[in-house]
Every structure is written in C-alpha cells, then in structure tokens.
Short mmCIF file of C-alpha atoms in Angstrom, two decimals:
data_model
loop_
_atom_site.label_atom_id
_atom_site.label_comp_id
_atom_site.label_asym_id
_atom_site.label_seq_id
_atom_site.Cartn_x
_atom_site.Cartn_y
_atom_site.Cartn_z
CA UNK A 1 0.00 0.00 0.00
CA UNK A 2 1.50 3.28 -0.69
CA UNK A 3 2.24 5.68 2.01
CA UNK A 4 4.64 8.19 2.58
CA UNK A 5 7.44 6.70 2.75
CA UNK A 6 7.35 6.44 -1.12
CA UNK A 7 7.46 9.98 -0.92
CA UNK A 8 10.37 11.88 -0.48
CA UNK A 9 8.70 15.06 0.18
CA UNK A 10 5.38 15.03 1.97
CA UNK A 11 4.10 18.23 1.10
CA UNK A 12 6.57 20.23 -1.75
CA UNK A 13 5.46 19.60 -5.12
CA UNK A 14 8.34 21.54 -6.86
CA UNK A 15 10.52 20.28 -9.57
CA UNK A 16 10.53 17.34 -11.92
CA UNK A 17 11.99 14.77 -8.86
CA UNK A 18 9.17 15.76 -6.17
CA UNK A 19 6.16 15.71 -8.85
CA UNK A 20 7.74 12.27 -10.19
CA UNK A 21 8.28 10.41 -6.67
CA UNK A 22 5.05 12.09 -5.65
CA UNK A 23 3.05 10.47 -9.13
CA UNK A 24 4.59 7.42 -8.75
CA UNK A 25 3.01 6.56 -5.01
CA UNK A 26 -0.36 7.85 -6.60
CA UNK A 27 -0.08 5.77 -9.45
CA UNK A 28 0.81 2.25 -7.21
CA UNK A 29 -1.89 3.55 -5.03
CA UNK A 30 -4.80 3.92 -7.49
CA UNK A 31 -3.56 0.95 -9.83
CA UNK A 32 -3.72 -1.30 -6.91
CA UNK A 33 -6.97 -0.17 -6.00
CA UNK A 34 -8.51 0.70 -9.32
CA UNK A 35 -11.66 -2.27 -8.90
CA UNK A 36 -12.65 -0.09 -5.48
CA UNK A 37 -13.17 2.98 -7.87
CA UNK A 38 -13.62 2.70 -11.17
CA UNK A 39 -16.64 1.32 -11.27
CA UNK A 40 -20.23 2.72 -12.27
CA UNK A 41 -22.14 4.30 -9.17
CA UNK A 42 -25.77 3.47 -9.05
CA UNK A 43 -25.44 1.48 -11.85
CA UNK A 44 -23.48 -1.94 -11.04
CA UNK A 45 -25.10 -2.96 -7.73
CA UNK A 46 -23.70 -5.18 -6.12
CA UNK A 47 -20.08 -3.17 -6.44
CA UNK A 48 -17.65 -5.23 -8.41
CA UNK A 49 -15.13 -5.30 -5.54
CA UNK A 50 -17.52 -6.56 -2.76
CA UNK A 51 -16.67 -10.02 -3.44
CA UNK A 52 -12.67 -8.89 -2.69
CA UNK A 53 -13.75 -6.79 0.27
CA UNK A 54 -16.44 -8.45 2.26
CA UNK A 55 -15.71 -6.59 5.54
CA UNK A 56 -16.16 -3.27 3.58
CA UNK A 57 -18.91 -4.67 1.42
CA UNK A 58 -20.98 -5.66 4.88
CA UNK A 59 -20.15 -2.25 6.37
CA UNK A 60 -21.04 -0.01 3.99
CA UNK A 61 -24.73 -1.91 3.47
CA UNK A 62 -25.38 -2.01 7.31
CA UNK A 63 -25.31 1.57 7.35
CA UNK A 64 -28.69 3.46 7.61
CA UNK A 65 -29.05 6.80 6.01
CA UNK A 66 -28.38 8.79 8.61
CA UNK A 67 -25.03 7.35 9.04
CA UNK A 68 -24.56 7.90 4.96
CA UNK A 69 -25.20 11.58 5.30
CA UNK A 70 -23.04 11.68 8.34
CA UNK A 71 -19.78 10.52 6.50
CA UNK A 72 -20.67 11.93 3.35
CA UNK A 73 -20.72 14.86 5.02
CA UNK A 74 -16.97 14.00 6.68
CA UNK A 75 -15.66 13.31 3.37
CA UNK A 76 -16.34 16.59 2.03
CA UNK A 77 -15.28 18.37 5.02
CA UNK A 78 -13.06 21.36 4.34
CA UNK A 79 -9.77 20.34 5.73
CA UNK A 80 -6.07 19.73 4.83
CA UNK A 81 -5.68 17.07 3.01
CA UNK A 82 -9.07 16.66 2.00
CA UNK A 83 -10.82 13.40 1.89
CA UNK A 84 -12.86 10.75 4.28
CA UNK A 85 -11.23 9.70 7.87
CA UNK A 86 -13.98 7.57 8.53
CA UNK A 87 -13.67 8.15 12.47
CA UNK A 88 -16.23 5.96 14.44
CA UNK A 89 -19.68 7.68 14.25
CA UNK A 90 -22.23 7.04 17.71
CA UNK A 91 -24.72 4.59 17.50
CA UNK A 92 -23.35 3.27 13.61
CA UNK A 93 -21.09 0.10 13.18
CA UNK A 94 -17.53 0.95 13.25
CA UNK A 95 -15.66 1.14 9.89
CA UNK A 96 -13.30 -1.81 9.37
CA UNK A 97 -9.55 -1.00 10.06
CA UNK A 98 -8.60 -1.70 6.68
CA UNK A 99 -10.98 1.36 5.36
CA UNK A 100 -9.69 3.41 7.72
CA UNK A 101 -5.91 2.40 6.92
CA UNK A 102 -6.72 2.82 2.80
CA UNK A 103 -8.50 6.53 3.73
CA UNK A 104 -5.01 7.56 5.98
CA UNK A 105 -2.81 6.61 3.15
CA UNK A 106 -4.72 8.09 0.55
CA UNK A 107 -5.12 11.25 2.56
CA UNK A 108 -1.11 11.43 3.45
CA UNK A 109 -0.45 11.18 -0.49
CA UNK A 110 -2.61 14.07 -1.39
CA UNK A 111 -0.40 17.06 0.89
CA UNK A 112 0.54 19.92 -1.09
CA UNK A 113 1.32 23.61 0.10
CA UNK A 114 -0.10 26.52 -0.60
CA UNK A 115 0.89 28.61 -3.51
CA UNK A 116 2.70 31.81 -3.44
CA UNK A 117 -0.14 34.60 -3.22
CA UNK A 118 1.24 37.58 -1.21
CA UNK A 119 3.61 40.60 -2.23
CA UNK A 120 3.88 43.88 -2.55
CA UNK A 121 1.40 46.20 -4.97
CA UNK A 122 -0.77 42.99 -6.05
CA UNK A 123 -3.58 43.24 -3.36
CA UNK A 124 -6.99 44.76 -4.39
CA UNK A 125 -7.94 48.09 -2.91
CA UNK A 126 -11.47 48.33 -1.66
CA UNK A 127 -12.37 50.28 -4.60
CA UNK A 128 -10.80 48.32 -6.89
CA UNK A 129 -13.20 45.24 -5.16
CA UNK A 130 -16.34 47.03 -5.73
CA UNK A 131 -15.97 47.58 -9.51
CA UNK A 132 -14.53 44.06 -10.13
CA UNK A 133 -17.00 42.45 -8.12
CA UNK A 134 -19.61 43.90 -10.18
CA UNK A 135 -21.49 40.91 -12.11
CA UNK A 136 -19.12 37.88 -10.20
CA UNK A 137 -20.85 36.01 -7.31
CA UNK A 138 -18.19 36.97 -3.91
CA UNK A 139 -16.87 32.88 -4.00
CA UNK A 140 -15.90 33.19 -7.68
CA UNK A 141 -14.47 36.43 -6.86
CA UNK A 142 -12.46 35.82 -4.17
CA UNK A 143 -11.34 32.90 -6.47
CA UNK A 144 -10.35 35.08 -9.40
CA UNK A 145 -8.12 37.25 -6.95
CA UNK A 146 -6.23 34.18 -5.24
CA UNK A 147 -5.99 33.20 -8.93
CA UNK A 148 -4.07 36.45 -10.00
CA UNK A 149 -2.65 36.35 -6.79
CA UNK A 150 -0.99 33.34 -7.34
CA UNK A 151 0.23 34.07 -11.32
CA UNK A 152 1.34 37.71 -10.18
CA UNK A 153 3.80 36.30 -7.09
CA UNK A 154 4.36 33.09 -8.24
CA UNK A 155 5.37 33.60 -11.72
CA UNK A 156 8.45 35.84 -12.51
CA UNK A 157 8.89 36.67 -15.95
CA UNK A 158 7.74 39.81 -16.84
CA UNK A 159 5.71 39.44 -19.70
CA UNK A 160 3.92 42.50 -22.22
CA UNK A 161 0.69 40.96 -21.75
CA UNK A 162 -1.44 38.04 -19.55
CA UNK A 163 -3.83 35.97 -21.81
CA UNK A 164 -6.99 34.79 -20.27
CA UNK A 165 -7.38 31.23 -21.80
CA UNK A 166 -11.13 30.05 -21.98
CA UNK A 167 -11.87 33.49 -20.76
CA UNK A 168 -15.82 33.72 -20.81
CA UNK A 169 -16.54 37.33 -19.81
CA UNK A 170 -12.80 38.16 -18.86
CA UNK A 171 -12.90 38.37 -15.60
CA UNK A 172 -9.53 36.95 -14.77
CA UNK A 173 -7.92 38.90 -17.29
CA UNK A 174 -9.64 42.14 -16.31
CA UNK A 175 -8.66 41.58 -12.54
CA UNK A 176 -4.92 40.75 -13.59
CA UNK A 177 -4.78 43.58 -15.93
CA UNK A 178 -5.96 46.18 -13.08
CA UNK A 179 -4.05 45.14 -10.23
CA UNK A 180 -0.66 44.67 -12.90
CA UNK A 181 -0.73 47.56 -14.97
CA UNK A 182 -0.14 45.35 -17.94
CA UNK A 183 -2.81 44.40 -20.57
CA UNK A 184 -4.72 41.24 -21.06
CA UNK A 185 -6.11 38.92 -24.06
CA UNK A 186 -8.84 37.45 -23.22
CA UNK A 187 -10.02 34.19 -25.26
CA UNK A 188 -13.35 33.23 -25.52
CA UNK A 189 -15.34 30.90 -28.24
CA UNK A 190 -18.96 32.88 -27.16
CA UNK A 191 -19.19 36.16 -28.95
CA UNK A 192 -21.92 37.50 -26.33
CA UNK A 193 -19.65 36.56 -23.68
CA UNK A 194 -17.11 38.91 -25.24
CA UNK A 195 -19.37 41.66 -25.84
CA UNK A 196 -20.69 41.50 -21.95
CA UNK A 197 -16.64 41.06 -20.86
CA UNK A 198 -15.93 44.19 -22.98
CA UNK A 199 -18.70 46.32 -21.67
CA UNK A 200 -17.48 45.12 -18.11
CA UNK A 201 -14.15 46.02 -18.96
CA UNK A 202 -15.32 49.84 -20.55
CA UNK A 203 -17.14 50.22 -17.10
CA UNK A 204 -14.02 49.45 -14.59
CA UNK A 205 -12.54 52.01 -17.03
CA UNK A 206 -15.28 54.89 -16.83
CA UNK A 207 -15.44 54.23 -12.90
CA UNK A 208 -11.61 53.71 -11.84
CA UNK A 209 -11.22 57.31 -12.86
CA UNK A 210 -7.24 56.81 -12.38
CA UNK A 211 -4.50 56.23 -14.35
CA UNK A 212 -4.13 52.85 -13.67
CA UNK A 213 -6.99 50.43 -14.90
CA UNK A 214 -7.94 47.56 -16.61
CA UNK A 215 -6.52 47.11 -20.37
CA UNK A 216 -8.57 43.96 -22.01
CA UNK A 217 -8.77 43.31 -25.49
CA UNK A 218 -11.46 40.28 -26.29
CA UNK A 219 -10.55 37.35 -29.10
CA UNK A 220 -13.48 35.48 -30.31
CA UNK A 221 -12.34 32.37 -30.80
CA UNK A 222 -12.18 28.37 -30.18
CA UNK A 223 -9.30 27.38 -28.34
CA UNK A 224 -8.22 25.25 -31.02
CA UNK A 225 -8.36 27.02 -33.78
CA UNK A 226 -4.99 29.21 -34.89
CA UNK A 227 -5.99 32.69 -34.21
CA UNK A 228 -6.48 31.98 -30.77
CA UNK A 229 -2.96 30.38 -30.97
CA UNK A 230 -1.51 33.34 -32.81
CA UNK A 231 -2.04 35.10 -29.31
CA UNK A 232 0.61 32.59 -27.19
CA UNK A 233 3.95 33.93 -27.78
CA UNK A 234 7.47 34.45 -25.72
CA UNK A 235 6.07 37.86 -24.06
CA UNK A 236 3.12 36.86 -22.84
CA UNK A 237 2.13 35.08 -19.97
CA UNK A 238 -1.10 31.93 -20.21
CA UNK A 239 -3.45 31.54 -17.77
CA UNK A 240 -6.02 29.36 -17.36
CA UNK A 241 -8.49 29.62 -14.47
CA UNK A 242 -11.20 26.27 -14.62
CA UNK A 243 -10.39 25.12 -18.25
CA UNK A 244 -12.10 21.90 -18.25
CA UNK A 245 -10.99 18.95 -19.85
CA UNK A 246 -8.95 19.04 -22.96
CA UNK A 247 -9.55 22.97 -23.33
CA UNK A 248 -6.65 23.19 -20.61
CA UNK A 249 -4.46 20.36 -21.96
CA UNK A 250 -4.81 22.63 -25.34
CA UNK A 251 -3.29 25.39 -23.64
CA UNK A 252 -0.01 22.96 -21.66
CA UNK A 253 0.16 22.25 -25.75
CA UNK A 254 0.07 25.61 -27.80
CA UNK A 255 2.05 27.12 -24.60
CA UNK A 256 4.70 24.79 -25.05
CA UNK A 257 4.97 24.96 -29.02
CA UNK A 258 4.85 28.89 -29.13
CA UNK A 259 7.59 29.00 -26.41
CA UNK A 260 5.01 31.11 -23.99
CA UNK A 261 8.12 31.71 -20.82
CA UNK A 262 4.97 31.29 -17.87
CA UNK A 263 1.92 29.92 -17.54
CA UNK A 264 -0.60 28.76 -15.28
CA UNK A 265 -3.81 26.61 -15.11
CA UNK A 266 -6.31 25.00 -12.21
CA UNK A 267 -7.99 22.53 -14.25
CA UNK A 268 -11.39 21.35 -13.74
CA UNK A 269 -14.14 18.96 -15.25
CA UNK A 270 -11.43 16.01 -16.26
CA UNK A 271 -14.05 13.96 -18.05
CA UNK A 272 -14.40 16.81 -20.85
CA UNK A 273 -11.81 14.66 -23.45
CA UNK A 274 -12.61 13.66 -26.43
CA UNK A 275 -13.52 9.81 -26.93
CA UNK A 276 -14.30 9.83 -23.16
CA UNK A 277 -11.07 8.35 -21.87
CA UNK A 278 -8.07 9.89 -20.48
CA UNK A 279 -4.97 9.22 -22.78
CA UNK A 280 -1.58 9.92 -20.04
CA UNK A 281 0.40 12.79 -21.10
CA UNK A 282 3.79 12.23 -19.36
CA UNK A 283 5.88 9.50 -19.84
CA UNK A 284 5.32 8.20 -16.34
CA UNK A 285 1.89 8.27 -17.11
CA UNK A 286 1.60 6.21 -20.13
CA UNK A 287 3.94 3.75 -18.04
CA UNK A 288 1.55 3.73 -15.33
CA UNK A 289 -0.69 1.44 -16.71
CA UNK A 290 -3.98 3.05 -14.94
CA UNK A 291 -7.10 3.38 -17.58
CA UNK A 292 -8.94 5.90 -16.97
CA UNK A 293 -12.84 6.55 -18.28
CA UNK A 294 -15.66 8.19 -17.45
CA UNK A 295 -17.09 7.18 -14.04
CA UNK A 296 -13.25 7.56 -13.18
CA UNK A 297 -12.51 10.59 -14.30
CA UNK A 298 -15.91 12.30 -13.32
CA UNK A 299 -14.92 11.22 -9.52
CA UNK A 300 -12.93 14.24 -8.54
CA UNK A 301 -15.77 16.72 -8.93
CA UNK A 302 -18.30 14.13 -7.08
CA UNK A 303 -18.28 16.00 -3.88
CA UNK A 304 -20.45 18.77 -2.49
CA UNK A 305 -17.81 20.82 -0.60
CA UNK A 306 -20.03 24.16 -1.80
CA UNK A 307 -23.36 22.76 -2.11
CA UNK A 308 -26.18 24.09 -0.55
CA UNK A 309 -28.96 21.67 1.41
CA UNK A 310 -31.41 22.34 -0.55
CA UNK A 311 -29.29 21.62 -3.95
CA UNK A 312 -28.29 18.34 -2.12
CA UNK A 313 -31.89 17.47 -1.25
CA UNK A 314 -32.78 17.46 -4.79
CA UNK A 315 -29.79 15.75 -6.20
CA UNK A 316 -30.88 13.16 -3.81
CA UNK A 317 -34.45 13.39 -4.71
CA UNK A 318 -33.04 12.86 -8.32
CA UNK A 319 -31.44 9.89 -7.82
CA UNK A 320 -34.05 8.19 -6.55
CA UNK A 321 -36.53 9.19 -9.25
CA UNK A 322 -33.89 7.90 -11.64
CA UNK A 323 -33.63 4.73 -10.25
CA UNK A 324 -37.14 4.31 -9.83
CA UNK A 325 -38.07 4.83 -13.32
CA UNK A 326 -35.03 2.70 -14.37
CA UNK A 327 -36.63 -0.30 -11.91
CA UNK A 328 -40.05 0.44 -14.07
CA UNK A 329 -38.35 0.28 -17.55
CA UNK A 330 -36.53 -2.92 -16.25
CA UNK A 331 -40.03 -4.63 -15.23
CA UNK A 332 -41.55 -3.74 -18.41
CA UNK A 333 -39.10 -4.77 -20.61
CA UNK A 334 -37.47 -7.60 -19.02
CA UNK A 335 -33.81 -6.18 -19.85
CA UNK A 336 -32.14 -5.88 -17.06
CA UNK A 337 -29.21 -3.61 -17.91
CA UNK A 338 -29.17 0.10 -16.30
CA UNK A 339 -30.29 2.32 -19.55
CA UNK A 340 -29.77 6.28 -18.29
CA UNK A 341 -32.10 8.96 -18.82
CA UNK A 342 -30.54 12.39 -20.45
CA UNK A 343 -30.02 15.27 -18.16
CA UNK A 344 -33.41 16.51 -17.54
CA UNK A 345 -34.89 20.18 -16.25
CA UNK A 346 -34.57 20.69 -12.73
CA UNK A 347 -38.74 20.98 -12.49
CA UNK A 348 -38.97 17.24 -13.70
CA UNK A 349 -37.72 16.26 -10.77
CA UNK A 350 -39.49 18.59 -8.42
CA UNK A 351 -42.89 16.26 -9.80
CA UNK A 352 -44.78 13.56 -8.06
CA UNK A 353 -43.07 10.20 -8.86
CA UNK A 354 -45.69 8.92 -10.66
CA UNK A 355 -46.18 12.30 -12.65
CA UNK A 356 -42.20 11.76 -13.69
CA UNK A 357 -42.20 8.68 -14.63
CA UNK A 358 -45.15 9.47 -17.03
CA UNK A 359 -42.84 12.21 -18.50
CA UNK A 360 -39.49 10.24 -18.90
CA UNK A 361 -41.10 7.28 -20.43
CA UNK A 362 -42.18 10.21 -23.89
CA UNK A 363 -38.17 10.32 -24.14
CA UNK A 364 -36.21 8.94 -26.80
CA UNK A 365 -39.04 7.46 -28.56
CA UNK A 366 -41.48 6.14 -25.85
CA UNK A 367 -40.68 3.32 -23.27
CA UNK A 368 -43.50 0.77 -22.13
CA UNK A 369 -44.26 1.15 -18.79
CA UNK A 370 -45.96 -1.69 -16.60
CA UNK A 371 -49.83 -1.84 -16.48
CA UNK A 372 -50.08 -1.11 -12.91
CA UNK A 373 -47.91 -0.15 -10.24
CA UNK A 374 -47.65 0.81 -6.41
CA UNK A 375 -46.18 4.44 -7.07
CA UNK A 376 -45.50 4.62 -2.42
CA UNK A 377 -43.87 1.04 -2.92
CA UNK A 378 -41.33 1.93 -5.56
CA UNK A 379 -39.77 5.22 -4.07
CA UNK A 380 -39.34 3.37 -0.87
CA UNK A 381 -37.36 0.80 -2.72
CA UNK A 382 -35.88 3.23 -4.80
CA UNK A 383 -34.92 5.46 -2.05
CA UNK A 384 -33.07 2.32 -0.14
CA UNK A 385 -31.55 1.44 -3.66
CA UNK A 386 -29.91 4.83 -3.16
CA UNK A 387 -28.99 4.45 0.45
CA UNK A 388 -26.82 1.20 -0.11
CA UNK A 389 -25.47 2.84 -3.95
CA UNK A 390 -23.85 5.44 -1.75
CA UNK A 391 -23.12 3.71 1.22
CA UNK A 392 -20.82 1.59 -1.27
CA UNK A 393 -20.08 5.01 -2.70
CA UNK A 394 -18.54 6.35 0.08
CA UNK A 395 -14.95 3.70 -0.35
CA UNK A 396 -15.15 5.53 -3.90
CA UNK A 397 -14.31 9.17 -2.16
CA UNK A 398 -10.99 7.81 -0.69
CA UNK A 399 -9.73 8.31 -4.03
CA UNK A 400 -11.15 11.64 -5.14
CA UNK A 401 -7.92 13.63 -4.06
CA UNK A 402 -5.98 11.16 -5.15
CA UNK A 403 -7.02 11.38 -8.40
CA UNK A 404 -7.56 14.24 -9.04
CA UNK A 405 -3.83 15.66 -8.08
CA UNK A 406 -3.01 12.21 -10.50
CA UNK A 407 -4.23 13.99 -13.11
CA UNK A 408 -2.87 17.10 -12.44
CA UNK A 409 0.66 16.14 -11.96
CA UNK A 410 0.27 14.61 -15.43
CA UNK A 411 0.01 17.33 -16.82
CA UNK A 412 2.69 18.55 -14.87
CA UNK A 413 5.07 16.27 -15.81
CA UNK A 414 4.22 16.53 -19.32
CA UNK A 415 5.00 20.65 -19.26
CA UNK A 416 8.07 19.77 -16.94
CA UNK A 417 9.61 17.13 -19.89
CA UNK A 418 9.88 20.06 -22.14
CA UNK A 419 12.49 22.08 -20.09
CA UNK A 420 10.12 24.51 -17.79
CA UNK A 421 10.16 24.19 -14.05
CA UNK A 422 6.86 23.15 -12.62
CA UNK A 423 5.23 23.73 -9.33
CA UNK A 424 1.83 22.36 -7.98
CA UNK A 425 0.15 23.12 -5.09
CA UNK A 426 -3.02 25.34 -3.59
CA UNK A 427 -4.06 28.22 -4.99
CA UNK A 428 -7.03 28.94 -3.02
CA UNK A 429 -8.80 27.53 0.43
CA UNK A 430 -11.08 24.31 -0.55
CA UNK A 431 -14.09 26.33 0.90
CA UNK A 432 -13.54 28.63 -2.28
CA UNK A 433 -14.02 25.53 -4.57
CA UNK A 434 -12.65 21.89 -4.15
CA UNK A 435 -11.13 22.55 -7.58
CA UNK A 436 -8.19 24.48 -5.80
CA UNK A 437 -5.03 22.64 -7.63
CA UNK A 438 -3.00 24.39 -10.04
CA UNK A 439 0.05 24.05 -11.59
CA UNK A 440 2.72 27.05 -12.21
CA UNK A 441 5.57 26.32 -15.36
CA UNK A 442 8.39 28.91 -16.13
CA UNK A 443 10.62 27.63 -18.82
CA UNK A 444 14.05 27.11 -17.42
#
C-alpha cells in the first residue's frame, strides 16, 4: 500500500523529482486499487469489488441513512488534506480498520502547500473590489483574486501581456490587468460573452477614474483554432483559471509549441476529453498502466464541498426518481441492464413520482411502462436502492484527491519534460471551490 514513505517530500510539489516520486506513489496507489473505484455508481449494484472486500462490502450496506449523510458529510469536510477519515460515528457500526488504513494513506499522499499569493502592490484596494465584483458572485471572486494572486507572485517573468485562456466574460484577465498595470487577451469561443466582458471592462474604465486600470482586449475564438494560438507567444504570460478537460491540456500544448516563458492553469471537469477516456500525457503516465474513463474521471468533482442543502436534497431526490423509473423500464421490458435517462430540467424532478415517470417514459421514442404499479412502494425501494449505492459510494471518495492531483501532476510532468520548471500546489482555500489545484511552469 502506498504511504509516505514512497514519498520523499510530503508536502513540496516543486521540480521534476518531487512531482515524479510524488506520481509514482499515486499511481501504485490507485492501480492497486482501481476495482474499489472505477466502477459505475448506481449502476453496477452489487459493487464489483464486494466479493474482494467483504468486511467493507458488509459495512457499507449495514449503514442506515443517517449514518450515509453523516460521513458523506466528513468526506467533504473542508480540511487539509481533503478526503474521508472515517472516524467511528455514535450509535453506527464501526468502519473496518482496513478502510480506515486505505483513507489515511490516501489522505497522506494528497499534501501539497499553498501557492505563493502575497507581495507587494498585487492586493486589491477596496475600490478596486467594488468595480470588479460587479457581475461575479463573492466565491468566484475571491477565487479570481487568489488566482491572480498566485500568477502575479508566483510567476516571474515579466511578460507584455497576460492571456486569459477560456476566458468567458474576462474576468480573470480584467482583474490581472488592473491590479498589474499590464494588458490582457482574453479568449473566448462565445461572442456575447465577449461583448458583456468588454462592456465590463469599458465600465471598470469609466469608474476607476485613475491612471491605472484595466486594459482587455477580447478574441473570439475556439481554443483550437490558430488565431487563438496566434495570441501565445514568448512575451506573454497563459493563464487558465477552470479550463475543463482538454480545453486546458490545449493550452499545456500551444504554450509549449509557441515557447510562452509562464503559464498557469487549475484545471477542472477532467471527463471533458474527447472519446471519453483519459490518454496519459507524461511518460510516467503512459507507463503507469492506470485506464482511466468516465465514471473515473468524473470522480474528482463528485463531492459537495459548496453545495447548498437544498441543492443536495434534490440531487438526492433525483437519484431516486432515476432509479425508480429505471426499476419500471426494467419490469416492463425484461432487460435488465441500467439504460440512463438524459439530463433533464430541474422541475422534472421537483414532480410527483408517478407524474415523472409518465414524463421520462415520452423520451427517446417512448418506453412501455408496466400496467399497474404501487407508485409509495417503488420510491421506498428506490430510495433504499440509493442508500446502499452510496453507502458503497462512500470507499469511492478515498480516491477523489488522489485522483484528481493524479491527473494534475500529469500534466505537470508533461510541461516539466519540455524544459520549464513546474510547481503544484493550492491556490485557493477548498471552501472557495474543491477545484483548488493548479500548476505554475516557467521555462528554465
């Protein structure tokens, strides 16, 4: 089992030896481990591993559902490094000491230190805060500043100009540009999402009423196609605040070929690749041997870290109206594979069962429901269905960190095999968003 020991450094991520020693443990840790998460949630019941793990199988399905929202909620705690203890909870069975080993292991892997964010000049005024907060909720604000925060004091070349990378309405790039000086590209595929950035932009100007403000110029344009490439360059500095998926990777790529000197990027959504698997970048990757697809690489953002109790009452509510229909469709057909429904409107789900599963079975052409059926009787068994799928579901969140700083240090590598020297760490506190990893690269 990995543990710290295979890491030389428990917390620096700095350099191509730390990230390396620190990917390797990762890798041994979630090849060895893969069957416990790589699996379908809510969809392959029993687990596939249960057989392997019966003391962990009978745990997890001798919880009741208060003791499911009760570690649930522990797993998603906001703490350093994040991730499931599974300390003994009153009145529920106690988790097996193998669990609890796996959780400690996975949690010791996953230290990292803060980023750089404090120096001289790069803190927003007061009145620079009101006219940049104009239009941004406060979290994604306070985000946006740790962001530049982080690129302004952690970064040292001096570039001519910051580019915004998947900008939307240039809010990074405006917030850089006024607390810098300096001006900022800002790339973005949505033309209304330019215009709204650029009237933003025009009003920090009109209202600054100094000599120092914000300097954007707007670039509609897909990430991949070559005018938006035609913007990297050696006197610029790339930034990418919650590219998902392969829009990020696109930037590590274009960054690298157009000999940008710094960049930076938090990734997010790692299931957004084409073909729906994750091909390794590095060459320690591609050695690794893990395979990673969908319900893999949609487990880092499974958490709820920032959800309200209301949004989590309805995803649950969703869940089981999902697996209730699917039970129906199952009955009536006499397939017994799980078939999923599309994403649906939020108001679907806020219907009576019955009611909903009248609507879902119009989709995709009609589905044959049974004759008759006990509407109370299937959302209790439904609603238990969900109870034991995340019961089960909780051994998946060991690995969520794990994972997702996998993935990240990937891409790390990758940048850091082309001659720049990498960094990874925290940008911002996990009570921000639980997407707080980012990677800094300076070519050497």
């Amino acid at each position: 089992m990995a543990s710290l020991e295979d890491v030389e450094d428990a917390t620096r991520l700095e350099g191509g030896g730390a990230l390396e020693q620190r990917f390797a443990a990762l890798s041994r840790l979630l090849v060895a481990h893969h069957a416990l998460w790589a699996h379908r949630p809510f969809v392959q019941l029993p687990a596939p591993w249960e057989d392997d793990y019966p003391e962990v199988s009978r745990w997890a399905r001798s919880l009741d559902e208060r003791a499911v929202e009760a570690y649930e909620a522990a797993a998603d705690a906001v703490r350093e490094p994040p991730g499931p203890d599974f300390a003994a909870l009153p009145g529920a069975p106690p988790p097996p000491s193998r669990l609890r080993e796996l959780a400690s292991s996975a949690r010791a892997l996953c230290e990292v230190l803060p980023l750089p964010q404090r120096s001289a000049g790069v803190e927003a005024d007061d009145e620079q805060r009101r006219h940049l907060s104009w239009k941004i909720p406060g979290r994604k604000l306070e985000q946006i500043l740790a962001f530049g925060r982080v690129a302004l004091c952690g970064l040292g070349a001096a570039p001519r100009a910051y580019v915004d990378w998947c900008a939307g309405k240039g809010h990074l790039g405006r917030t850089l540009s006024l607390l810098s000086g300096l001006p900022a590209v800002c790339i973005e595929t949505q033309a209304t999402l330019c215009e709204r950035g650029a009237a933003l932009t025009e009003r920090v100007h009109r209202l600054q009423g100094r000599a120092l403000s914000a300097r954007c110029r707007f670039v509609t344009a897909s990430v991949f196609e070559p005018n938006a490439h035609e913007e990297l360059g050696p006197d610029v500095t790339a930034l990418a605040l919650h590219a998902c998926g392969d829009l990020g990777i696109e930037l590590l790529v274009r960054a690298v070929e157009r000999g940008v000197p710094a960049l930076a990027l938090a990734p997010c959504c790692y299931h957004r690749v084409p073909g729906g698997s994750y091909r390794p970048l590095s060459r320690a990757g591609a050695a690794s041997g893990l395979e990673l697809a969908q319900p893999g690489l949609r487990l880092p953002a499974a958490e709820e870290v920032t959800a309200r109790a209301g949004m989590r009452a309805m995803r649950r509510r969703e869940m089981v109206w999902r697996l209730a229909f699917d039970q129906l469709r199952r009955e009536a057909s006499g397939d017994d594979r799980y078939r999923s429904l599309p994403p649906l409107p939020p108001r679907w789900f806020r219907l009576p069962l019955a009611a909903f599963c009248a609507r879902a079975a119009t989709l995709e052409g009609g589905t044959a429901l049974p004759a008759r059926w006990d509407a109370e009787a299937l959302e209790r068994e439904a609603t238990q269905r969900v109870v034991t799928a995340r019961a089960l579901g909780l051994v998946r969140a060991v690995f969520r960190r794990p994972l997702e700083l996998w993935l990240v240090l990937d891409r790390a590598l990758w940048v850091a095999e082309r001659g720049y020297r990498v960094r990874v760490g925290a940008f911002c506190a996990r009570d921000l968003t639980p997407r707080n990893l980012a990677l800094l690269a300076e070519k050497n």
